Coordinates of C-alpha atoms in Angstrom, one line a residue:
M1 CA -6.0 -9.2 -18.0
S2 CA -6.1 -6.5 -15.2
A3 CA -9.0 -4.8 -13.6
P4 CA -9.8 -1.4 -14.8
L5 CA -8.6 1.5 -12.8
P6 CA -11.2 3.5 -11.2
A7 CA -12.1 6.8 -13.0
H8 CA -10.5 9.7 -11.6
T9 CA -9.5 13.3 -12.2
P10 CA -6.4 13.6 -14.3
P11 CA -3.7 15.0 -12.2
T12 CA -2.8 18.7 -12.7
A13 CA 0.7 19.9 -13.9
R14 CA 1.2 21.2 -10.1
S15 CA 0.3 17.8 -8.7
R16 CA 2.7 15.9 -11.3
R17 CA 5.6 18.2 -10.0
L18 CA 4.8 17.6 -6.5
A19 CA 4.6 13.9 -7.1
L20 CA 7.8 13.9 -8.9
G21 CA 9.5 15.7 -5.9
V22 CA 8.1 13.4 -3.5
I23 CA 9.4 10.5 -5.3
A24 CA 12.7 12.0 -5.8
T25 CA 12.8 12.8 -2.2
G26 CA 12.2 9.3 -1.3
L27 CA 15.1 8.1 -3.6
L28 CA 17.4 10.7 -2.2
M29 CA 16.7 9.5 1.2
T30 CA 17.8 5.8 0.0
V31 CA 20.8 7.0 -1.5
L32 CA 21.9 9.5 0.9
D33 CA 21.4 6.5 3.6
G34 CA 24.0 4.5 1.7
S35 CA 26.8 7.1 1.4
I36 CA 25.9 8.8 4.5
V37 CA 26.8 5.7 6.7
T38 CA 30.0 5.1 5.2
V39 CA 31.5 8.3 6.6
A40 CA 30.1 7.6 10.2
M41 CA 31.3 4.0 10.3
P42 CA 34.6 4.7 12.6
A43 CA 32.4 6.7 15.1
I44 CA 29.7 4.0 15.1
Q45 CA 32.3 1.3 15.7
N46 CA 33.8 3.4 18.7
D47 CA 30.5 4.2 20.3
L48 CA 28.7 0.7 20.1
G49 CA 31.6 -1.6 20.3
F50 CA 31.2 -3.2 16.8
S51 CA 34.2 -5.7 16.1
P52 CA 36.0 -5.1 12.6
A53 CA 34.2 -8.1 11.3
S54 CA 30.7 -7.1 12.4
L55 CA 31.1 -3.5 11.5
S56 CA 30.5 -4.3 7.7
W57 CA 26.8 -5.5 8.7
V58 CA 25.7 -2.0 9.3
V59 CA 26.1 -1.6 5.4
N60 CA 25.5 -5.3 4.4
A61 CA 22.0 -5.8 6.4
Y62 CA 20.8 -2.7 4.6
L63 CA 22.0 -3.9 1.0
I64 CA 20.7 -7.6 1.5
A65 CA 17.2 -6.4 2.6
F66 CA 17.0 -3.8 -0.1
G67 CA 18.4 -5.8 -3.1
G68 CA 16.5 -8.9 -2.0
L69 CA 12.8 -7.2 -1.8
L70 CA 12.9 -5.1 -4.7
L71 CA 11.5 -7.4 -7.3
L72 CA 8.8 -8.8 -4.9
A73 CA 7.9 -5.3 -3.7
G74 CA 7.6 -3.9 -7.3
R75 CA 5.3 -6.8 -8.4
L76 CA 3.1 -6.4 -5.2
G77 CA 2.9 -2.6 -6.0
D78 CA 1.3 -3.5 -9.3
L79 CA -1.2 -5.8 -7.6
I80 CA -2.2 -4.0 -4.5
G81 CA -1.5 -0.5 -5.8
R82 CA 1.8 1.5 -6.2
K83 CA 0.7 4.5 -4.0
R84 CA -0.1 2.1 -1.0
M85 CA 3.3 0.5 -1.6
F86 CA 5.3 3.6 -1.7
L87 CA 3.3 5.2 1.5
T88 CA 4.0 1.8 3.3
G89 CA 7.7 1.7 2.5
T90 CA 8.3 5.5 3.4
A91 CA 6.5 4.9 6.9
V92 CA 8.6 1.8 7.4
F93 CA 11.8 3.6 6.4
T94 CA 11.2 6.5 8.6
A95 CA 10.2 4.5 11.5
S96 CA 13.1 2.3 11.1
S97 CA 15.5 5.3 10.8
V98 CA 14.4 6.5 14.1
L99 CA 15.1 3.0 15.8
A100 CA 18.7 3.2 14.0
G101 CA 19.2 6.6 15.6
A102 CA 18.1 5.5 18.9
A103 CA 20.1 2.1 18.9
G104 CA 22.4 1.3 21.9
S105 CA 23.9 -2.0 20.8
P106 CA 25.2 -3.6 17.6
A107 CA 22.1 -6.0 17.3
L108 CA 19.6 -3.2 17.4
L109 CA 21.4 -1.1 14.9
I110 CA 21.8 -4.1 12.2
T111 CA 18.1 -5.0 12.9
A112 CA 17.2 -1.7 12.0
R113 CA 19.4 -1.3 9.2
F114 CA 17.7 -4.3 7.7
L115 CA 14.2 -2.7 8.1
Q116 CA 15.5 0.5 6.6
G117 CA 16.5 -1.8 3.6
A118 CA 13.1 -3.5 3.5
G119 CA 11.2 0.0 3.7
S120 CA 13.7 1.4 1.0
A121 CA 12.7 -1.5 -1.4
M122 CA 9.1 -1.1 -0.8
A123 CA 9.3 2.7 -1.9
S124 CA 12.0 2.7 -4.3
A125 CA 10.5 -0.4 -6.4
V126 CA 7.3 1.3 -7.3
G127 CA 8.8 4.8 -7.7
L128 CA 9.8 4.7 -11.4
G129 CA 6.4 2.9 -12.1
I130 CA 4.4 5.9 -10.8
L131 CA 6.4 8.4 -13.0
V132 CA 6.0 6.4 -16.2
T133 CA 2.3 6.2 -15.6
L134 CA 2.0 9.8 -14.3
F135 CA 4.1 11.5 -16.9
T136 CA 2.7 10.3 -20.3
E137 CA 3.9 12.6 -22.7
S138 CA 7.3 11.7 -24.0
R139 CA 9.1 15.0 -23.6
E140 CA 7.8 15.5 -20.1
R141 CA 8.4 11.8 -19.1
T142 CA 12.1 12.3 -20.1
R143 CA 12.7 15.3 -18.1
A144 CA 10.9 13.6 -14.9
I145 CA 13.3 10.7 -15.5
A146 CA 16.2 13.0 -15.6
V147 CA 15.4 14.6 -12.2
F148 CA 15.0 11.1 -10.9
S149 CA 18.3 9.9 -12.2
F150 CA 20.2 13.2 -11.3
T151 CA 18.9 12.5 -7.7
G152 CA 20.2 9.2 -7.4
A153 CA 23.5 10.2 -8.9
A154 CA 24.2 13.4 -6.9
G155 CA 22.8 11.9 -3.8
A156 CA 26.0 9.7 -3.1
S157 CA 28.3 13.0 -3.0
I158 CA 25.8 14.9 -1.0
G159 CA 25.7 12.2 1.3
Q160 CA 29.4 12.2 2.0
V161 CA 29.3 16.0 2.9
L162 CA 26.3 15.6 5.0
G163 CA 27.7 12.5 7.0
G164 CA 31.0 14.1 7.7
I165 CA 29.2 17.4 8.9
L166 CA 26.6 15.8 11.1
T167 CA 29.0 13.2 12.6
D168 CA 31.4 15.8 13.5
A169 CA 29.0 18.4 14.8
V170 CA 26.0 16.4 16.7
G171 CA 27.2 12.7 16.2
W172 CA 26.4 9.7 14.1
H173 CA 22.8 9.2 15.7
W174 CA 21.7 12.2 13.6
I175 CA 22.6 10.6 10.3
F176 CA 19.6 8.3 10.7
L177 CA 17.2 10.6 12.9
I178 CA 17.4 13.4 10.2
N179 CA 15.2 11.1 8.3
L180 CA 12.4 11.6 10.7
P181 CA 11.4 15.2 9.6
I182 CA 11.9 14.4 5.8
G183 CA 10.2 11.2 5.8
A184 CA 7.1 12.8 7.6
A185 CA 6.9 15.5 5.2
A186 CA 7.4 13.1 2.3
L187 CA 4.2 11.1 3.7
L188 CA 2.1 14.2 4.1
V189 CA 2.6 15.2 0.7
A190 CA 2.5 11.9 -0.8
V191 CA -0.9 11.2 0.5
R192 CA -2.3 14.3 -1.3
V193 CA -0.6 14.2 -4.8
L194 CA 0.4 10.6 -5.6
P195 CA -2.2 9.5 -8.0
A196 CA -4.9 6.7 -6.5
D197 CA -4.3 3.3 -8.2
R198 CA -5.9 0.1 -7.5
G199 CA -4.4 -2.8 -8.8
P200 CA -6.2 -6.3 -9.8
G201 CA -5.5 -7.8 -6.3
L202 CA -3.2 -10.4 -5.1
R203 CA -5.0 -13.4 -6.8
A204 CA -4.1 -11.9 -10.1
G205 CA -0.2 -12.5 -9.5
A206 CA 0.6 -13.8 -5.9
D207 CA 2.8 -16.7 -6.6
A208 CA 4.0 -17.3 -3.1
I209 CA 6.4 -19.9 -4.2
G210 CA 8.1 -17.7 -6.7
A211 CA 8.3 -15.2 -4.3
V212 CA 10.0 -17.2 -1.7
L213 CA 12.5 -18.5 -4.3
V214 CA 13.5 -14.9 -6.0
T215 CA 13.8 -13.4 -2.8
S216 CA 15.8 -15.9 -1.0
G217 CA 18.0 -16.3 -4.0
V218 CA 18.7 -12.7 -4.4
M219 CA 19.5 -11.9 -0.8
L220 CA 21.6 -15.1 -0.8
G221 CA 23.5 -13.8 -3.8
I222 CA 24.0 -10.5 -2.5
Y223 CA 25.1 -11.8 1.0
S224 CA 27.8 -14.3 -0.6
V225 CA 29.2 -11.4 -2.7
V226 CA 29.4 -8.9 0.0
E227 CA 31.3 -11.4 2.3
V228 CA 33.7 -12.2 -0.5
G229 CA 36.2 -9.7 1.6
T230 CA 36.0 -12.1 4.5
Y231 CA 36.0 -15.5 3.0
G232 CA 37.7 -15.1 -0.5
W233 CA 36.4 -15.8 -3.9
L234 CA 37.2 -19.4 -4.2
S235 CA 36.1 -20.4 -0.7
A236 CA 33.7 -23.0 0.0
H237 CA 31.6 -20.5 1.8
T238 CA 31.6 -18.3 -1.6
L239 CA 31.3 -21.0 -3.9
G240 CA 28.6 -23.2 -2.0
L241 CA 26.3 -20.3 -1.2
G242 CA 26.7 -18.6 -4.8
A243 CA 25.8 -21.9 -6.3
L244 CA 22.7 -22.1 -4.0
A245 CA 21.6 -18.7 -5.0
L246 CA 21.9 -19.4 -8.6
A247 CA 20.0 -22.7 -8.3
L248 CA 17.3 -20.9 -6.5
L249 CA 17.0 -18.2 -9.0
A250 CA 17.0 -20.8 -11.8
A251 CA 14.1 -22.7 -10.0
F252 CA 12.4 -19.0 -10.1
V253 CA 12.7 -18.8 -13.7
V254 CA 11.5 -22.3 -14.1
R255 CA 8.3 -21.4 -11.8
Q256 CA 7.6 -18.5 -13.8
A257 CA 7.3 -20.3 -17.0
T258 CA 4.8 -22.8 -15.5
A259 CA 2.9 -20.8 -12.9
R260 CA -0.6 -19.7 -13.6
T261 CA -0.3 -16.3 -12.0
P262 CA 3.7 -15.6 -12.1
L263 CA 5.3 -13.1 -10.1
L264 CA 7.5 -12.1 -13.1
P265 CA 5.9 -12.8 -16.3
L266 CA 8.5 -13.7 -18.6
R267 CA 6.9 -11.8 -21.5
V268 CA 8.5 -8.6 -19.8
L269 CA 12.2 -9.7 -20.3
R270 CA 11.2 -10.3 -24.2
S271 CA 11.5 -6.7 -24.5
R272 CA 15.1 -5.9 -25.9
S273 CA 15.0 -2.5 -24.3
V274 CA 14.1 -3.8 -20.8
S275 CA 16.4 -6.9 -20.7
G276 CA 19.2 -4.7 -22.5
A277 CA 19.1 -2.1 -20.5
N278 CA 19.2 -3.8 -17.3
L279 CA 22.2 -5.7 -18.3
V280 CA 24.1 -2.4 -19.3
Q281 CA 22.8 -1.2 -16.1
M282 CA 24.5 -4.1 -14.0
L283 CA 27.9 -3.5 -15.9
M284 CA 27.7 0.4 -15.5
V285 CA 26.9 0.4 -11.9
A286 CA 29.5 -2.1 -11.1
A287 CA 32.1 0.2 -12.6
L288 CA 30.6 3.4 -11.0
F289 CA 31.8 2.1 -7.8
S290 CA 35.4 2.6 -9.0
F291 CA 34.7 6.4 -9.3
Q292 CA 32.1 7.3 -6.4
I293 CA 33.9 5.2 -3.7
L294 CA 37.7 4.8 -4.9
V295 CA 38.2 8.2 -5.8
A296 CA 36.9 9.3 -2.4
L297 CA 39.2 6.7 -0.9
Y298 CA 42.3 8.1 -2.9
L299 CA 41.5 11.6 -1.6
Q300 CA 41.6 10.4 2.0
R301 CA 44.0 7.6 2.2
V302 CA 46.6 9.1 -0.5
L303 CA 46.1 12.8 -0.4
G304 CA 45.2 13.1 3.3
H305 CA 41.7 14.7 3.1
G306 CA 39.4 14.6 5.8
A307 CA 35.9 13.2 5.5
A308 CA 34.0 16.4 5.0
T309 CA 36.7 18.0 2.8
T310 CA 36.5 14.7 0.8
G311 CA 32.8 15.2 0.2
L312 CA 33.2 18.8 -1.1
A313 CA 35.9 17.6 -3.4
M314 CA 33.4 15.3 -5.1
L315 CA 30.6 18.0 -5.2
P316 CA 31.9 19.3 -8.8
A317 CA 31.1 16.0 -10.2
A318 CA 27.7 16.3 -8.5
A319 CA 27.3 19.7 -10.2
V320 CA 28.3 18.6 -13.3
I321 CA 25.9 15.4 -13.3
G322 CA 23.0 17.7 -12.5
A323 CA 23.8 20.5 -15.0
V324 CA 23.7 17.7 -17.8
S325 CA 21.0 15.6 -16.5
L326 CA 18.6 18.4 -15.9
G327 CA 19.5 20.7 -18.6
V328 CA 20.9 18.9 -21.6
S329 CA 20.0 15.2 -21.7
A330 CA 16.0 15.4 -22.0
R331 CA 16.9 17.8 -25.1
L332 CA 19.6 15.5 -26.4
S333 CA 17.5 12.6 -26.0
A334 CA 14.4 14.2 -27.8
R335 CA 16.5 14.8 -30.8
F336 CA 18.7 11.9 -31.1
G337 CA 17.2 9.2 -29.2
E338 CA 18.1 7.6 -25.7
R339 CA 20.4 4.8 -27.0
N340 CA 22.7 7.4 -28.7
V341 CA 22.7 9.7 -25.7
L342 CA 23.5 6.5 -23.7
L343 CA 26.4 5.5 -26.1
L344 CA 28.0 9.3 -25.7
G345 CA 27.6 9.1 -22.0
L346 CA 29.4 5.7 -21.7
A347 CA 32.0 7.2 -24.2
L348 CA 32.6 9.8 -21.5
L349 CA 32.9 7.3 -18.8
I350 CA 35.1 5.2 -20.3
A351 CA 37.5 8.1 -20.9
L352 CA 37.1 9.1 -17.2
L353 CA 38.2 5.9 -15.9
G354 CA 40.8 5.7 -18.5
L355 CA 42.3 8.8 -17.2
L356 CA 41.9 7.9 -13.5
T357 CA 44.5 5.2 -14.3
R358 CA 47.0 7.9 -14.6
L359 CA 46.6 9.4 -10.9
P360 CA 49.9 10.1 -9.3
A361 CA 50.7 8.7 -6.0
H362 CA 51.6 12.1 -4.8
G363 CA 49.1 14.3 -6.8
H364 CA 47.1 17.5 -6.4
Y365 CA 43.6 17.6 -6.2
A366 CA 43.4 21.0 -8.3
T367 CA 45.6 19.7 -11.1
D368 CA 45.3 15.9 -11.2
L369 CA 41.4 15.1 -10.2
L370 CA 39.4 18.3 -10.4
P371 CA 39.7 18.6 -14.4
L372 CA 38.6 15.1 -14.8
M373 CA 35.3 15.7 -12.6
F374 CA 34.1 17.3 -16.0
L375 CA 34.0 13.8 -17.7
A376 CA 31.4 12.9 -15.0
A377 CA 29.0 14.6 -17.4
G378 CA 28.8 11.2 -18.8
F379 CA 26.7 10.0 -15.9
G380 CA 24.3 12.9 -16.5
L381 CA 23.9 11.7 -20.0
A382 CA 23.9 7.6 -19.6
L383 CA 21.6 7.3 -16.3
P384 CA 18.6 9.3 -17.7
A385 CA 18.8 7.7 -20.9
L386 CA 19.3 4.3 -19.4
T387 CA 16.3 4.5 -17.0
A388 CA 14.0 5.8 -20.0
L389 CA 15.3 2.8 -22.1
G390 CA 14.8 0.4 -18.9
M391 CA 11.2 1.4 -18.4
S392 CA 10.1 1.7 -22.1
G393 CA 8.6 -1.7 -22.1
A394 CA 6.5 -1.3 -19.1
G395 CA 2.7 -1.2 -19.7
E396 CA 0.2 0.1 -17.0
E397 CA 0.0 -3.3 -15.3
D398 CA 3.7 -3.9 -15.1
A399 CA 5.2 -0.7 -14.4
G400 CA 6.0 -1.3 -10.9
L401 CA 7.3 -4.7 -11.8
V402 CA 9.5 -3.3 -14.4
S403 CA 10.6 -0.7 -11.9
G404 CA 11.6 -3.4 -9.3
L405 CA 13.7 -5.4 -11.9
F406 CA 15.5 -2.3 -13.0
N407 CA 16.3 -1.4 -9.3
T408 CA 17.3 -5.0 -8.5
T409 CA 19.8 -5.1 -11.2
Q410 CA 21.1 -1.8 -9.9
Q411 CA 21.7 -3.3 -6.6
L412 CA 23.3 -6.4 -7.8
G413 CA 25.6 -4.6 -10.0
M414 CA 26.6 -2.2 -6.9
A415 CA 27.3 -5.4 -4.8
A416 CA 29.3 -7.0 -7.5
G417 CA 31.3 -4.1 -7.9
V418 CA 32.0 -3.5 -4.5
A419 CA 33.2 -7.0 -4.2
V420 CA 35.2 -7.4 -7.4
L421 CA 36.9 -3.9 -7.5
S422 CA 37.6 -3.4 -4.0
T423 CA 39.2 -6.9 -3.6
M424 CA 41.4 -6.4 -6.7
A425 CA 42.4 -2.9 -5.4
A426 CA 43.2 -4.5 -1.9
S427 CA 45.1 -7.5 -3.5
R428 CA 47.1 -5.3 -5.8
T429 CA 48.0 -3.0 -3.1
D430 CA 49.3 -6.0 -0.9
T431 CA 51.5 -7.0 -3.6
L432 CA 53.0 -3.6 -4.1
L433 CA 53.7 -3.2 -0.7
S434 CA 55.5 -6.6 -0.3
E435 CA 57.5 -5.6 -3.1
G436 CA 58.8 -2.5 -1.2
S437 CA 56.4 0.4 -2.5
S438 CA 55.4 3.1 -0.4
R439 CA 51.9 3.0 1.2
A440 CA 50.7 5.9 -1.2
E441 CA 52.4 4.1 -4.1
A442 CA 50.9 0.7 -3.3
L443 CA 47.3 2.1 -2.7
T444 CA 47.4 4.4 -6.0
G445 CA 48.5 1.1 -7.7
G446 CA 45.5 -0.8 -6.3
Y447 CA 43.0 2.0 -7.3
H448 CA 44.5 2.1 -10.9
L449 CA 43.8 -1.6 -11.3
A450 CA 40.3 -1.2 -9.9
F451 CA 39.9 1.8 -12.7
A452 CA 41.0 -0.3 -15.4
V453 CA 38.8 -2.8 -14.6
G454 CA 35.9 -0.7 -14.5
G455 CA 36.8 0.9 -17.7
G456 CA 36.5 -2.9 -19.0
L457 CA 33.0 -3.1 -17.8
L458 CA 31.9 0.1 -19.2
T459 CA 33.6 -0.8 -22.5
A460 CA 31.4 -4.1 -22.2
A461 CA 28.3 -2.1 -21.5
F462 CA 29.0 0.3 -24.5
L463 CA 29.3 -3.0 -26.7
V464 CA 25.8 -4.3 -25.2
A465 CA 24.2 -0.9 -25.8
L466 CA 25.4 -0.8 -29.4
T467 CA 24.4 -4.3 -30.4
V468 CA 21.3 -5.2 -28.2
L469 CA 19.4 -2.0 -27.9
G470 CA 18.1 -1.1 -31.1
R471 CA 17.9 2.5 -32.3
T472 CA 15.2 4.3 -30.6
R473 CA 12.5 6.8 -31.6
P474 CA 13.6 10.3 -29.9
G475 CA 12.1 11.0 -26.9
T476 CA 10.3 7.7 -26.2
G477 CA 13.0 5.0 -25.4
R478 CA 11.3 2.7 -27.8
P479 CA 12.6 0.8 -31.1
E480 CA 12.1 2.8 -34.2
H481 CA 10.7 -0.3 -35.5
G482 CA 8.5 -1.2 -32.7
P483 CA 7.3 -4.9 -33.7
A484 CA 10.6 -6.0 -34.4
H485 CA 12.0 -5.4 -31.4
R486 CA 9.1 -6.3 -29.1
A487 CA 8.6 -2.9 -27.2
G488 CA 5.7 -4.6 -25.4
A489 CA 2.8 -3.2 -23.8
A490 CA 3.8 0.4 -24.0
D491 CA 3.6 0.6 -27.7
T492 CA 0.3 -1.0 -27.7
A493 CA -1.0 1.7 -25.3
D494 CA 0.3 4.5 -27.4
A495 CA -1.5 2.8 -30.7
V496 CA -4.6 2.7 -28.8
R497 CA -4.4 6.3 -27.6
S498 CA -3.4 7.6 -31.2
A499 CA -6.5 5.5 -32.6

């Protein structure tokens, strides 16, 4: 049993809104940092002299640190205090952003990117945990999660626009240096408005062996996946490291079942809402790569748009996502339940990727792509509902851990989507080129295959949500028949408050 939290004055509505703004800002910096870098890669390569093979590490170093440390950071946040972990992570991310902006060599930039990933993991892992303990009323919590989800969904599109503008106007260094004023402001506000919390201490769950196993296993797994483009799926490098990563994660599970103070208490995974939502997220995020990235590549490589123009072309999707997630999703979830809203969102996304398989090689944005942007409303419905379901089994003592787990599966899904769908698209493109197709037709054919596979992943996510996730009480994300679905500590806390 965790130590009781010290008594403190309940946060006001204004301080809760400011706290939500700070957490959303931290997430926005993280998401922007991922998409903003992709636009600036050619300029970084030319300026610092990256080889084509090493350039990918500007992205990979960040992904490996971020994905590998999320689960550990989430648990440590529960043990030493989520506010402390958020502040430390934001400070590390801001300082390493300055280091990246000042980098004059490939080695220094890659090191700074790894540190950025570590800082992002520390801040992101506990963000949702802070939200679910700060917003206890179900309708208020649903709105807060909608804001959080919109920030993540729209941030990628904003990053592409901002990256193109900054790189063209003042140079690639400023895609990192811009984080300094934002991070400093976020820290100043966070110190004042984030709720003070004191965890039970490291002795209550500092499983050092488990921490080493899960961190090394996840990092190695992400590394083996992101390097598939270099070595191939069936290479000794990919299969050997992949098998070692799985062995480390299996050893971690065994360790958690026997450790006196486990890093990840396996009871957390007994909640069907938690385990089911994490599985749905892995499938959905993997499929989202085919929309967020491959549509941008289609605009640039097939239709000939520039970086900034491509970002602007993706903004209607961000606007639709924002309008739905901020203005509609909370009301629908309150009335029909998160599970039903999630299913509706997934259905729209399946339709979106299905229609993208019909994009022509010599298409026009206004007639062939812009109308499809409205189906991106599925993101605005699915992401907040899925986040609420994923956090529904989190009790006070496990909120950071469940938040870290949810973010970890997101990163694993993203890495898998990048590796699988980009490899398939490239292979299909090469085949069509060898058969005599034009470059535009070959590229479009490769994207069609990736869109189709992404649609298949979303269909699998829909089936998992339909069969694994039980019907939920509107506005709570929790099962209608709580004990039957083992909703976990959160339902117990509700019962105590009601009594």
